[in-house]
Amino acid sequence: MTIELGVLTAHVPRICDKDKVPDFQKEMVESMNQVAQTISNLKPDVIVLVSTHWTGTFHHFVDATPLHKGILTAVECPELISDVHYFYPGDHQLGSQLAEAGKELGIPVVAINDPTYIWDYGTLVPLRYLVPNEDIPVVELSINWSASLDETYEWGKAIGRVMRNSEKRCVFVSSGALAHNLVRGPEKMPTLSERALENQFIEYMVKGEAISAREMLPQFARAAGVESGGRHLAMLLGVLEPGFRGQFLGYGPSSGSGNAIMTFSLNQAAEKVS
Ligand SMILES: [Fe+2]
């Protein structure tokens, strides 16, 4: 039916427990709560979320499991994320459609249907804010280290087409940081140069200047060490490809990374395309 909303979100580990969020990350969390309210008002049928922490080596993965149930202790930071229980519905039908659409284009996409698969924290942390009642079906997507930004963009376009032509009302979430040259010190901001690149990228995304955002992405990704090499942003741009406007809601640091919270509305005229 439509893509009701696009979202760029953070997933930094110190916000996993909403009662333990440090002051320097509170703006981020308040912005995510704002997005949660928007999603709650929209009442979408499904959330499709790409996480930079689900890293396929050769394939793009789609988690088409009908029910997502598990307990997460994060491999990278078990001292911050431990014994976190979750139980979200999935959407096997839409997940399978997404995978088929990728394969038809020759993109190596694999759908999994595996109740033993445990989500990464790049998926679970934002969902704890954006869908706190665990009441909206979720289809999780990986990034793929072997894929170029161009391939990931094309995969994003295919994802967008499936969502727009589905009978379901969809929200697409891209979970990942902007600058991501990590350093010790959770309160540390990206450098001034990295912030300048981030601000330019954010400005393009707010104005819906997709061609410029896409053009700067490869060099931005290299210079600022953008998380996942910028693949989650390439996918987001592919999904939003027919045209969009963005809204910047908030920002926060995490160990030298920069994390923006943004929403995107698609241009009405471009909602249904073949
Ligand atoms: Fe991350």
PDB file of C-alpha atoms and ligand atoms in Angstrom:
ATOM      1  CA  MET A   1       0.000   0.000   0.000  1.00  0.00           C
ATOM      2  CA  THR A   2       2.464   2.646   1.143  1.00  0.00           C
ATOM      3  CA  ILE A   3       5.652   3.352   2.937  1.00  0.00           C
ATOM      4  CA  GLU A   4       4.170   5.407   5.730  1.00  0.00           C
ATOM      5  CA  LEU A   5       7.475   6.564   7.155  1.00  0.00           C
ATOM      6  CA  GLY A   6      11.216   6.177   6.884  1.00  0.00           C
ATOM      7  CA  VAL A   7      13.370   6.372  10.005  1.00  0.00           C
ATOM      8  CA  LEU A   8      17.083   6.701  10.706  1.00  0.00           C
ATOM      9  CA  THR A   9      17.732   5.646  14.277  1.00  0.00           C
ATOM     10  CA  ALA A  10      20.496   5.062  16.791  1.00  0.00           C
ATOM     11  CA  HIS A  11      21.115   1.837  18.691  1.00  0.00           C
ATOM     12  CA  VAL A  12      23.966   2.744  21.028  1.00  0.00           C
ATOM     13  CA  PRO A  13      24.306   0.179  23.811  1.00  0.00           C
ATOM     14  CA  ARG A  14      24.047   2.553  26.790  1.00  0.00           C
ATOM     15  CA  ILE A  15      20.421   3.347  25.949  1.00  0.00           C
ATOM     16  CA  CYS A  16      19.266  -0.290  25.999  1.00  0.00           C
ATOM     17  CA  ASP A  17      17.796   0.171  29.478  1.00  0.00           C
ATOM     18  CA  LYS A  18      15.704   3.356  29.438  1.00  0.00           C
ATOM     19  CA  ASP A  19      16.313   3.865  33.140  1.00  0.00           C
ATOM     20  CA  LYS A  20      20.101   3.968  32.711  1.00  0.00           C
ATOM     21  CA  VAL A  21      20.510   6.430  29.831  1.00  0.00           C
ATOM     22  CA  PRO A  22      23.428   8.818  30.484  1.00  0.00           C
ATOM     23  CA  ASP A  23      22.781  12.571  30.193  1.00  0.00           C
ATOM     24  CA  PHE A  24      24.780  12.961  26.986  1.00  0.00           C
ATOM     25  CA  GLN A  25      22.480  10.469  25.217  1.00  0.00           C
ATOM     26  CA  LYS A  26      19.127  11.738  26.522  1.00  0.00           C
ATOM     27  CA  GLU A  27      18.434  13.928  23.463  1.00  0.00           C
ATOM     28  CA  MET A  28      18.725  10.813  21.298  1.00  0.00           C
ATOM     29  CA  VAL A  29      16.280   8.893  23.459  1.00  0.00           C
ATOM     30  CA  GLU A  30      13.766  11.744  23.572  1.00  0.00           C
ATOM     31  CA  SER A  31      13.861  11.881  19.772  1.00  0.00           C
ATOM     32  CA  MET A  32      13.331   8.120  19.552  1.00  0.00           C
ATOM     33  CA  ASN A  33      10.332   8.444  21.868  1.00  0.00           C
ATOM     34  CA  GLN A  34       8.967  11.090  19.486  1.00  0.00           C
ATOM     35  CA  VAL A  35       9.333   8.648  16.580  1.00  0.00           C
ATOM     36  CA  ALA A  36       7.599   5.982  18.671  1.00  0.00           C
ATOM     37  CA  GLN A  37       4.610   8.287  19.069  1.00  0.00           C
ATOM     38  CA  THR A  38       4.507   8.916  15.315  1.00  0.00           C
ATOM     39  CA  ILE A  39       4.633   5.172  14.637  1.00  0.00           C
ATOM     40  CA  SER A  40       1.931   4.525  17.221  1.00  0.00           C
ATOM     41  CA  ASN A  41      -0.319   7.106  15.526  1.00  0.00           C
ATOM     42  CA  LEU A  42       0.324   5.596  12.092  1.00  0.00           C
ATOM     43  CA  LYS A  43      -0.526   2.059  13.261  1.00  0.00           C
ATOM     44  CA  PRO A  44       1.534   0.378  10.498  1.00  0.00           C
ATOM     45  CA  ASP A  45       1.112  -3.298   9.613  1.00  0.00           C
ATOM     46  CA  VAL A  46       4.826  -4.012   9.554  1.00  0.00           C
ATOM     47  CA  ILE A  47       8.252  -2.560  10.308  1.00  0.00           C
ATOM     48  CA  VAL A  48      11.131  -3.453   8.006  1.00  0.00           C
ATOM     49  CA  LEU A  49      14.427  -2.715   9.778  1.00  0.00           C
ATOM     50  CA  VAL A  50      18.007  -2.938   8.563  1.00  0.00           C
ATOM     51  CA  SER A  51      20.628  -3.310  11.271  1.00  0.00           C
ATOM     52  CA  THR A  52      24.306  -2.540  10.781  1.00  0.00           C
ATOM     53  CA  HIS A  53      25.027  -5.182  13.419  1.00  0.00           C
ATOM     54  CA  TRP A  54      23.642  -8.055  11.357  1.00  0.00           C
ATOM     55  CA  THR A  55      26.585  -8.446   9.025  1.00  0.00           C
ATOM     56  CA  GLY A  56      26.328 -11.005   6.269  1.00  0.00           C
ATOM     57  CA  THR A  57      29.682 -11.769   4.655  1.00  0.00           C
ATOM     58  CA  PHE A  58      28.443 -12.784   1.210  1.00  0.00           C
ATOM     59  CA  HIS A  59      24.645 -12.624   1.360  1.00  0.00           C
ATOM     60  CA  HIS A  60      21.945 -10.132   2.197  1.00  0.00           C
ATOM     61  CA  PHE A  61      19.708 -11.776   4.793  1.00  0.00           C
ATOM     62  CA  VAL A  62      16.017 -11.299   5.463  1.00  0.00           C
ATOM     63  CA  ASP A  63      14.632 -12.562   8.754  1.00  0.00           C
ATOM     64  CA  ALA A  64      11.281 -13.963   7.624  1.00  0.00           C
ATOM     65  CA  THR A  65      10.709 -15.878  10.862  1.00  0.00           C
ATOM     66  CA  PRO A  66       7.007 -15.655  11.842  1.00  0.00           C
ATOM     67  CA  LEU A  67       7.787 -14.991  15.517  1.00  0.00           C
ATOM     68  CA  HIS A  68      10.909 -13.379  16.936  1.00  0.00           C
ATOM     69  CA  LYS A  69      11.508 -14.597  20.441  1.00  0.00           C
ATOM     70  CA  GLY A  70      14.766 -14.674  22.323  1.00  0.00           C
ATOM     71  CA  ILE A  71      17.097 -13.451  25.024  1.00  0.00           C
ATOM     72  CA  LEU A  72      19.942 -11.183  23.970  1.00  0.00           C
ATOM     73  CA  THR A  73      23.286 -10.781  25.647  1.00  0.00           C
ATOM     74  CA  ALA A  74      25.371  -8.667  23.279  1.00  0.00           C
ATOM     75  CA  VAL A  75      28.626 -10.235  22.113  1.00  0.00           C
ATOM     76  CA  GLU A  76      30.422  -6.872  21.891  1.00  0.00           C
ATOM     77  CA  CYS A  77      29.231  -5.413  25.184  1.00  0.00           C
ATOM     78  CA  PRO A  78      27.769  -8.000  27.589  1.00  0.00           C
ATOM     79  CA  GLU A  79      28.415  -5.600  30.470  1.00  0.00           C
ATOM     80  CA  LEU A  80      25.834  -3.203  28.970  1.00  0.00           C
ATOM     81  CA  ILE A  81      23.330  -5.515  27.273  1.00  0.00           C
ATOM     82  CA  SER A  82      22.618  -8.728  29.134  1.00  0.00           C
ATOM     83  CA  ASP A  83      19.614 -11.014  29.493  1.00  0.00           C
ATOM     84  CA  VAL A  84      17.276  -8.787  27.440  1.00  0.00           C
ATOM     85  CA  HIS A  85      14.084 -10.685  26.598  1.00  0.00           C
ATOM     86  CA  TYR A  86      12.048  -9.926  23.487  1.00  0.00           C
ATOM     87  CA  PHE A  87       8.997 -11.344  21.734  1.00  0.00           C
ATOM     88  CA  TYR A  88       7.884  -9.583  18.549  1.00  0.00           C
ATOM     89  CA  PRO A  89       5.634 -10.882  15.773  1.00  0.00           C
ATOM     90  CA  GLY A  90       7.243 -11.336  12.356  1.00  0.00           C
ATOM     91  CA  ASP A  91       5.884 -11.213   8.817  1.00  0.00           C
ATOM     92  CA  HIS A  92       6.851 -14.342   6.909  1.00  0.00           C
ATOM     93  CA  GLN A  93       4.894 -13.337   3.813  1.00  0.00           C
ATOM     94  CA  LEU A  94       6.478  -9.915   3.372  1.00  0.00           C
ATOM     95  CA  GLY A  95       9.922 -11.243   4.301  1.00  0.00           C
ATOM     96  CA  SER A  96       9.636 -13.917   1.592  1.00  0.00           C
ATOM     97  CA  GLN A  97       8.438 -11.353  -0.959  1.00  0.00           C
ATOM     98  CA  LEU A  98      11.416  -9.135  -0.191  1.00  0.00           C
ATOM     99  CA  ALA A  99      13.878 -11.975  -0.666  1.00  0.00           C
ATOM    100  CA  GLU A 100      12.252 -13.031  -3.954  1.00  0.00           C
ATOM    101  CA  ALA A 101      12.383  -9.466  -5.267  1.00  0.00           C
ATOM    102  CA  GLY A 102      16.120  -9.307  -4.562  1.00  0.00           C
ATOM    103  CA  LYS A 103      16.792 -12.672  -6.195  1.00  0.00           C
ATOM    104  CA  GLU A 104      14.883 -11.639  -9.312  1.00  0.00           C
ATOM    105  CA  LEU A 105      17.408  -8.838  -9.736  1.00  0.00           C
ATOM    106  CA  GLY A 106      20.309 -11.239  -9.296  1.00  0.00           C
ATOM    107  CA  ILE A 107      21.116  -9.914  -5.820  1.00  0.00           C
ATOM    108  CA  PRO A 108      22.202 -12.694  -3.423  1.00  0.00           C
ATOM    109  CA  VAL A 109      19.400 -12.477  -0.859  1.00  0.00           C
ATOM    110  CA  VAL A 110      18.621 -15.333   1.524  1.00  0.00           C
ATOM    111  CA  ALA A 111      15.468 -15.513   3.613  1.00  0.00           C
ATOM    112  CA  ILE A 112      15.759 -17.281   6.937  1.00  0.00           C
ATOM    113  CA  ASN A 113      12.970 -18.831   8.957  1.00  0.00           C
ATOM    114  CA  ASP A 114      14.729 -19.916  12.102  1.00  0.00           C
ATOM    115  CA  PRO A 115      13.292 -19.533  15.616  1.00  0.00           C
ATOM    116  CA  THR A 116      16.753 -20.100  17.106  1.00  0.00           C
ATOM    117  CA  TYR A 117      18.184 -16.975  15.434  1.00  0.00           C
ATOM    118  CA  ILE A 118      18.844 -14.317  18.094  1.00  0.00           C
ATOM    119  CA  TRP A 119      18.608 -10.662  17.127  1.00  0.00           C
ATOM    120  CA  ASP A 120      21.590  -8.336  17.327  1.00  0.00           C
ATOM    121  CA  TYR A 121      21.434  -5.250  19.500  1.00  0.00           C
ATOM    122  CA  GLY A 122      21.297  -2.948  16.463  1.00  0.00           C
ATOM    123  CA  THR A 123      17.826  -4.394  15.932  1.00  0.00           C
ATOM    124  CA  LEU A 124      16.597  -4.812  19.471  1.00  0.00           C
ATOM    125  CA  VAL A 125      17.744  -1.558  21.100  1.00  0.00           C
ATOM    126  CA  PRO A 126      15.834   0.800  18.763  1.00  0.00           C
ATOM    127  CA  LEU A 127      12.764  -1.440  18.726  1.00  0.00           C
ATOM    128  CA  ARG A 128      12.581  -1.237  22.514  1.00  0.00           C
ATOM    129  CA  TYR A 129      11.928   2.492  21.993  1.00  0.00           C
ATOM    130  CA  LEU A 130      10.128   2.586  18.636  1.00  0.00           C
ATOM    131  CA  VAL A 131       7.793  -0.370  19.288  1.00  0.00           C
ATOM    132  CA  PRO A 132       7.835  -0.641  23.083  1.00  0.00           C
ATOM    133  CA  ASN A 133       4.721  -2.824  23.281  1.00  0.00           C
ATOM    134  CA  GLU A 134       6.167  -5.450  20.890  1.00  0.00           C
ATOM    135  CA  ASP A 135       2.884  -5.269  18.979  1.00  0.00           C
ATOM    136  CA  ILE A 136       3.938  -4.542  15.370  1.00  0.00           C
ATOM    137  CA  PRO A 137       5.381  -7.298  13.144  1.00  0.00           C
ATOM    138  CA  VAL A 138       9.051  -6.863  12.282  1.00  0.00           C
ATOM    139  CA  VAL A 139      11.134  -8.043   9.333  1.00  0.00           C
ATOM    140  CA  GLU A 140      14.850  -7.603   9.984  1.00  0.00           C
ATOM    141  CA  LEU A 141      17.417  -7.140   7.218  1.00  0.00           C
ATOM    142  CA  SER A 142      21.191  -7.504   7.301  1.00  0.00           C
ATOM    143  CA  ILE A 143      23.827  -5.500   5.589  1.00  0.00           C
ATOM    144  CA  ASN A 144      26.323  -7.413   3.453  1.00  0.00           C
ATOM    145  CA  TRP A 145      30.056  -6.734   3.579  1.00  0.00           C
ATOM    146  CA  SER A 146      30.622  -8.064   0.039  1.00  0.00           C
ATOM    147  CA  ALA A 147      28.046  -5.702  -1.438  1.00  0.00           C
ATOM    148  CA  SER A 148      29.052  -2.321  -2.804  1.00  0.00           C
ATOM    149  CA  LEU A 149      27.093   0.786  -1.889  1.00  0.00           C
ATOM    150  CA  ASP A 150      25.578   0.635  -5.384  1.00  0.00           C
ATOM    151  CA  GLU A 151      24.403  -2.963  -4.942  1.00  0.00           C
ATOM    152  CA  THR A 152      22.990  -2.103  -1.516  1.00  0.00           C
ATOM    153  CA  TYR A 153      21.205   0.897  -3.047  1.00  0.00           C
ATOM    154  CA  GLU A 154      19.659  -1.333  -5.742  1.00  0.00           C
ATOM    155  CA  TRP A 155      18.578  -3.803  -3.063  1.00  0.00           C
ATOM    156  CA  GLY A 156      17.042  -0.870  -1.183  1.00  0.00           C
ATOM    157  CA  LYS A 157      15.111   0.127  -4.298  1.00  0.00           C
ATOM    158  CA  ALA A 158      13.763  -3.416  -4.598  1.00  0.00           C
ATOM    159  CA  ILE A 159      12.766  -3.350  -0.906  1.00  0.00           C
ATOM    160  CA  GLY A 160      10.982  -0.047  -1.457  1.00  0.00           C
ATOM    161  CA  ARG A 161       9.076  -1.378  -4.467  1.00  0.00           C
ATOM    162  CA  VAL A 162       7.879  -4.430  -2.545  1.00  0.00           C
ATOM    163  CA  MET A 163       6.712  -2.283   0.366  1.00  0.00           C
ATOM    164  CA  ARG A 164       4.919   0.231  -1.863  1.00  0.00           C
ATOM    165  CA  ASN A 165       3.170  -2.509  -3.840  1.00  0.00           C
ATOM    166  CA  SER A 166       2.216  -4.512  -0.769  1.00  0.00           C
ATOM    167  CA  GLU A 167      -1.296  -4.299   0.629  1.00  0.00           C
ATOM    168  CA  LYS A 168       0.377  -3.471   3.943  1.00  0.00           C
ATOM    169  CA  ARG A 169       1.208  -0.129   5.481  1.00  0.00           C
ATOM    170  CA  CYS A 170       4.943  -0.233   6.082  1.00  0.00           C
ATOM    171  CA  VAL A 171       7.569   1.671   8.046  1.00  0.00           C
ATOM    172  CA  PHE A 172      11.227   1.343   7.047  1.00  0.00           C
ATOM    173  CA  VAL A 173      13.872   1.779   9.750  1.00  0.00           C
ATOM    174  CA  SER A 174      17.603   2.125   9.141  1.00  0.00           C
ATOM    175  CA  SER A 175      19.488   1.415  12.370  1.00  0.00           C
ATOM    176  CA  GLY A 176      23.035   2.724  12.397  1.00  0.00           C
ATOM    177  CA  ALA A 177      25.387   5.589  13.112  1.00  0.00           C
ATOM    178  CA  LEU A 178      26.794   8.279  10.852  1.00  0.00           C
ATOM    179  CA  ALA A 179      30.463   8.953  11.772  1.00  0.00           C
ATOM    180  CA  HIS A 180      31.863   5.829  13.413  1.00  0.00           C
ATOM    181  CA  ASN A 181      35.602   6.088  14.045  1.00  0.00           C
ATOM    182  CA  LEU A 182      35.301   4.708  17.565  1.00  0.00           C
ATOM    183  CA  VAL A 183      37.436   5.825  20.500  1.00  0.00           C
ATOM    184  CA  ARG A 184      37.366   5.075  24.211  1.00  0.00           C
ATOM    185  CA  GLY A 185      35.109   7.423  26.161  1.00  0.00           C
ATOM    186  CA  PRO A 186      31.346   6.985  25.663  1.00  0.00           C
ATOM    187  CA  GLU A 187      30.661  10.748  25.773  1.00  0.00           C
ATOM    188  CA  LYS A 188      33.174  11.552  22.990  1.00  0.00           C
ATOM    189  CA  MET A 189      31.776  13.312  19.908  1.00  0.00           C
ATOM    190  CA  PRO A 190      32.969  12.797  16.341  1.00  0.00           C
ATOM    191  CA  THR A 191      35.717  15.194  15.249  1.00  0.00           C
ATOM    192  CA  LEU A 192      34.916  18.614  13.786  1.00  0.00           C
ATOM    193  CA  SER A 193      35.681  17.377  10.277  1.00  0.00           C
ATOM    194  CA  GLU A 194      33.445  14.364  10.743  1.00  0.00           C
ATOM    195  CA  ARG A 195      30.695  16.599  12.114  1.00  0.00           C
ATOM    196  CA  ALA A 196      30.977  18.866   9.076  1.00  0.00           C
ATOM    197  CA  LEU A 197      30.449  15.889   6.771  1.00  0.00           C
ATOM    198  CA  GLU A 198      27.578  14.614   8.908  1.00  0.00           C
ATOM    199  CA  ASN A 199      25.875  18.002   8.877  1.00  0.00           C
ATOM    200  CA  GLN A 200      26.090  18.228   5.111  1.00  0.00           C
ATOM    201  CA  PHE A 201      24.647  14.737   4.723  1.00  0.00           C
ATOM    202  CA  ILE A 202      21.850  15.523   7.187  1.00  0.00           C
ATOM    203  CA  GLU A 203      21.066  18.747   5.301  1.00  0.00           C
ATOM    204  CA  TYR A 204      20.731  16.873   2.016  1.00  0.00           C
ATOM    205  CA  MET A 205      18.478  14.302   3.699  1.00  0.00           C
ATOM    206  CA  VAL A 206      16.270  16.988   5.261  1.00  0.00           C
ATOM    207  CA  LYS A 207      15.852  18.712   1.907  1.00  0.00           C
ATOM    208  CA  GLY A 208      15.269  15.451   0.052  1.00  0.00           C
ATOM    209  CA  GLU A 209      18.325  16.059  -2.132  1.00  0.00           C
ATOM    210  CA  ALA A 210      18.835  12.351  -2.735  1.00  0.00           C
ATOM    211  CA  ILE A 211      21.215  12.679  -5.675  1.00  0.00           C
ATOM    212  CA  SER A 212      23.617  14.835  -3.647  1.00  0.00           C
ATOM    213  CA  ALA A 213      23.313  12.600  -0.568  1.00  0.00           C
ATOM    214  CA  ARG A 214      24.101   9.570  -2.675  1.00  0.00           C
ATOM    215  CA  GLU A 215      26.975  11.311  -4.417  1.00  0.00           C
ATOM    216  CA  MET A 216      28.689  12.291  -1.174  1.00  0.00           C
ATOM    217  CA  LEU A 217      28.088   8.958   0.570  1.00  0.00           C
ATOM    218  CA  PRO A 218      31.195   7.003  -0.605  1.00  0.00           C
ATOM    219  CA  GLN A 219      33.683   9.702   0.453  1.00  0.00           C
ATOM    220  CA  PHE A 220      31.686  10.552   3.581  1.00  0.00           C
ATOM    221  CA  ALA A 221      31.688   6.863   4.499  1.00  0.00           C
ATOM    222  CA  ARG A 222      35.459   6.541   4.075  1.00  0.00           C
ATOM    223  CA  ALA A 223      36.468   9.804   5.753  1.00  0.00           C
ATOM    224  CA  ALA A 224      34.122   9.552   8.717  1.00  0.00           C
ATOM    225  CA  GLY A 225      34.212   5.751   8.998  1.00  0.00           C
ATOM    226  CA  VAL A 226      30.409   5.646   8.685  1.00  0.00           C
ATOM    227  CA  GLU A 227      29.015   2.533  10.328  1.00  0.00           C
ATOM    228  CA  SER A 228      28.756  -0.478   7.984  1.00  0.00           C
ATOM    229  CA  GLY A 229      30.629   1.542   5.365  1.00  0.00           C
ATOM    230  CA  GLY A 230      27.447   3.535   4.837  1.00  0.00           C
ATOM    231  CA  ARG A 231      25.454   0.546   3.572  1.00  0.00           C
ATOM    232  CA  HIS A 232      22.467   1.212   5.850  1.00  0.00           C
ATOM    233  CA  LEU A 233      22.324   4.742   4.388  1.00  0.00           C
ATOM    234  CA  ALA A 234      22.606   3.461   0.806  1.00  0.00           C
ATOM    235  CA  MET A 235      19.728   1.072   1.521  1.00  0.00           C
ATOM    236  CA  LEU A 236      17.682   3.879   3.088  1.00  0.00           C
ATOM    237  CA  LEU A 237      18.270   6.060   0.019  1.00  0.00           C
ATOM    238  CA  GLY A 238      17.196   3.191  -2.235  1.00  0.00           C
ATOM    239  CA  VAL A 239      13.982   2.660  -0.259  1.00  0.00           C
ATOM    240  CA  LEU A 240      13.201   6.402  -0.327  1.00  0.00           C
ATOM    241  CA  GLU A 241      14.327   6.715  -3.948  1.00  0.00           C
ATOM    242  CA  PRO A 242      11.184   8.129  -5.621  1.00  0.00           C
ATOM    243  CA  GLY A 243      11.447  11.284  -3.516  1.00  0.00           C
ATOM    244  CA  PHE A 244      11.221  12.314   0.123  1.00  0.00           C
ATOM    245  CA  ARG A 245      11.546  15.050   2.700  1.00  0.00           C
ATOM    246  CA  GLY A 246      13.333  14.546   5.984  1.00  0.00           C
ATOM    247  CA  GLN A 247      13.000  15.830   9.509  1.00  0.00           C
ATOM    248  CA  PHE A 248      15.974  16.003  11.875  1.00  0.00           C
ATOM    249  CA  LEU A 249      14.875  15.239  15.440  1.00  0.00           C
ATOM    250  CA  GLY A 250      17.982  14.766  17.532  1.00  0.00           C
ATOM    251  CA  TYR A 251      21.563  13.623  17.816  1.00  0.00           C
ATOM    252  CA  GLY A 252      23.944  12.076  20.287  1.00  0.00           C
ATOM    253  CA  PRO A 253      27.465  10.715  20.637  1.00  0.00           C
ATOM    254  CA  SER A 254      28.699   7.285  21.579  1.00  0.00           C
ATOM    255  CA  SER A 255      32.461   6.727  21.828  1.00  0.00           C
ATOM    256  CA  GLY A 256      33.286   9.020  18.917  1.00  0.00           C
ATOM    257  CA  SER A 257      30.321   7.985  16.778  1.00  0.00           C
ATOM    258  CA  GLY A 258      27.574  10.375  15.692  1.00  0.00           C
ATOM    259  CA  ASN A 259      23.994   9.214  15.878  1.00  0.00           C
ATOM    260  CA  ALA A 260      21.180  11.125  14.216  1.00  0.00           C
ATOM    261  CA  ILE A 261      17.480  10.483  14.680  1.00  0.00           C
ATOM    262  CA  MET A 262      15.536  11.415  11.554  1.00  0.00           C
ATOM    263  CA  THR A 263      12.212  10.655   9.939  1.00  0.00           C
ATOM    264  CA  PHE A 264      11.323  10.758   6.248  1.00  0.00           C
ATOM    265  CA  SER A 265       8.018  11.139   4.499  1.00  0.00           C
ATOM    266  CA  LEU A 266       7.763   9.993   0.910  1.00  0.00           C
ATOM    267  CA  ASN A 267       6.413  12.293  -1.767  1.00  0.00           C
ATOM    268  CA  GLN A 268       2.733  11.554  -2.291  1.00  0.00           C
ATOM    269  CA  ALA A 269       3.026  11.311  -6.079  1.00  0.00           C
ATOM    270  CA  ALA A 270       5.658   8.621  -5.765  1.00  0.00           C
ATOM    271  CA  GLU A 271       3.852   6.356  -3.360  1.00  0.00           C
ATOM    272  CA  LYS A 272       2.779   3.740  -5.866  1.00  0.00           C
ATOM    273  CA  VAL A 273       5.215   2.724  -8.544  1.00  0.00           C
ATOM    274  CA  SER A 274       5.737  -0.385 -10.587  1.00  0.00           C
TER     275      SER A 274
HETATM  276 FE    FE B   1      26.394   0.153  16.037  1.00  0.00          FE
END
